C-alpha positions in Angstrom: 2.6 -30.5 11.0 0.4 -28.3 11.4 -0.4 -25.0 11.7 1.3 -23.2 13.9 -0.5 -20.6 17.0 0.4 -17.4 14.7 0.8 -15.6 18.0 4.0 -17.9 18.8 6.0 -16.9 15.1 4.6 -13.7 14.5 6.3 -11.5 18.1 6.7 -9.0 16.2 7.5 -5.4 18.0 10.4 -2.3 18.0 11.7 -1.0 20.6 12.8 2.0 19.3 16.2 4.7 22.4 15.4 7.1 23.6 16.5 9.5 25.8 18.8 6.2 27.5 15.9 4.4 27.6 14.1 1.5 25.6 10.5 1.7 24.6 8.4 -1.4 22.8 5.9 -1.2 20.5 3.9 -3.3 19.7 2.6 -5.2 16.5 -0.8 -2.6 15.8 -4.4 -4.0 16.0 -5.6 -4.8 12.5 -7.4 -1.9 12.6 -4.4 0.4 12.4 -2.9 -1.3 10.9 -5.3 -1.0 7.5 -5.8 3.0 8.7 -2.6 3.9 8.6 -1.6 1.5 5.0 -4.9 3.9 4.1 -3.4 7.1 5.3 0.8 6.4 4.1 -1.0 5.9 0.9 -3.4 8.5 0.6 0.2 10.6 1.8 1.6 9.3 -1.5 -0.9 9.7 -3.7 -0.6 13.6 -2.5 2.6 14.4 -2.4 2.3 13.6 -6.2 0.5 15.7 -7.3 -2.7 13.9 -6.7 -6.2 14.3 -4.7 -5.6 12.2 -1.6 -9.0 10.0 -0.3 -10.2 12.8 2.0 -12.3 10.0 3.4 -9.1 8.2 4.3 -7.0 11.2 6.4 -10.5 12.5 8.4 -10.3 9.4 10.4 -6.3 9.4 11.2 -7.8 12.8 12.2 -10.2 12.4 14.5 -8.1 9.9 15.9 -4.9 10.3 17.8 -2.5 8.6 15.1 0.5 8.9 17.1 -0.9 7.4 19.6 -2.7 4.6 18.4 0.4 3.7 15.9 2.3 3.8 18.9 0.8 2.2 21.6 1.2 1.8 25.2 4.9 3.5 24.7 2.3 6.8 23.7 1.7 6.9 27.4 5.2 6.2 28.8 7.1 8.6 26.5 4.9 11.6 28.3 4.8 10.5 31.3 9.0 10.4 30.6 9.0 14.7 29.1 9.5 13.3 25.8 10.6 16.0 23.1 7.7 16.5 20.2 10.3 15.4 17.9 11.3 12.8 19.6 7.9 11.2 19.8 6.8 12.7 16.4 10.1 10.7 15.0 8.7 7.6 17.2 5.5 7.1 15.7 6.1 8.7 11.4 9.1 5.6 12.0 6.1 3.0 13.1 3.7 4.1 10.6 6.9 3.4 8.4 7.0 -0.6 9.7 4.1 -0.6 10.0 2.9 0.0 6.4 6.1 -1.1 4.8 8.8 -3.5 7.6 10.5 -3.2 10.0 14.3 -2.4 7.4 12.4 -0.1 6.1 11.5 1.4 9.7 15.2 1.5 10.8 16.6 3.0 7.8 14.0 5.9 8.7 14.5 6.0 12.5 18.9 6.0 11.8 18.1 8.4 9.2 16.5 10.9 11.7 13.7 11.0 8.8 15.7 12.7 6.7 15.7 12.1 2.4 18.7 13.3 2.0 20.1 10.4 4.5 18.1 7.2 3.3 19.5 6.8 0.1 23.4 6.3 0.5 25.9 9.1 -1.5 27.7 9.0 -4.9 30.7 8.1 -2.2 29.9 5.5 0.0 27.9 3.5 -2.8 32.1 3.5 -4.3 33.8 3.1 -1.1 31.3 -0.3 -0.9 31.7 -1.7 -4.1 28.0 -1.4 -4.6 25.3 -2.2 -6.2 26.1 -1.8 -9.9 29.3 -2.5 -9.5 30.8 -4.1 -12.9 34.1 -5.7 -11.7 35.3 -8.4 -13.5 38.2 -10.5 -11.7 40.3 -9.6 -14.1 40.0 -6.1 -15.0 40.8 -3.8 -13.0 39.2 -1.0 -14.1 35.9 -2.2 -13.4 35.1 -2.6 -16.8 35.1 -5.5 -19.8 36.6 -4.5 -23.1 35.3 -7.6 -24.7 32.0 -7.6 -26.3 28.0 -8.3 -24.5 26.9 -11.2 -24.5 23.7 -11.7 -27.5 20.9 -12.1 -25.5 18.2 -14.8 -27.6 15.5 -12.7 -29.3 11.6 -13.6 -26.9 9.2 -15.1 -28.8 6.0 -13.9 -29.1 5.0 -9.5 -28.8 6.4 -7.5 -26.4 3.9 -6.0 -23.4 4.6 -2.2 -22.3 
């Protein structure tokens, strides 16, 4: 069987629509990917009240990281006169894509970067049936009056 050429398997790119025009953002270089991962990690540590890796932040500050993550789409966006919020949102979306995956990037893009719009509200969860739905086909209320089955106790000590 053998391995297929990786380039043919990983034709990764994002297409971001701005102002009615699609901008194609190719996968970043390994160097940009690694720096983005480190930068996102440093930001998360700082957001949790920890001390961010200052070398990572300095490396990102020395470079135009938005240009790095957007690749050739960066110059195209500038030439087309996209607004600063649009450019920033496109670059941050690419950073989410690099640090996580396409699905997370789509959620970020579609939420306009607003954390309150990333998580569905209670009403949306109720309408969709939600992941926490406990509805039993024989029960109209979504709860059961039968006791839960006893769980087998694990052998050995529990890890904390």
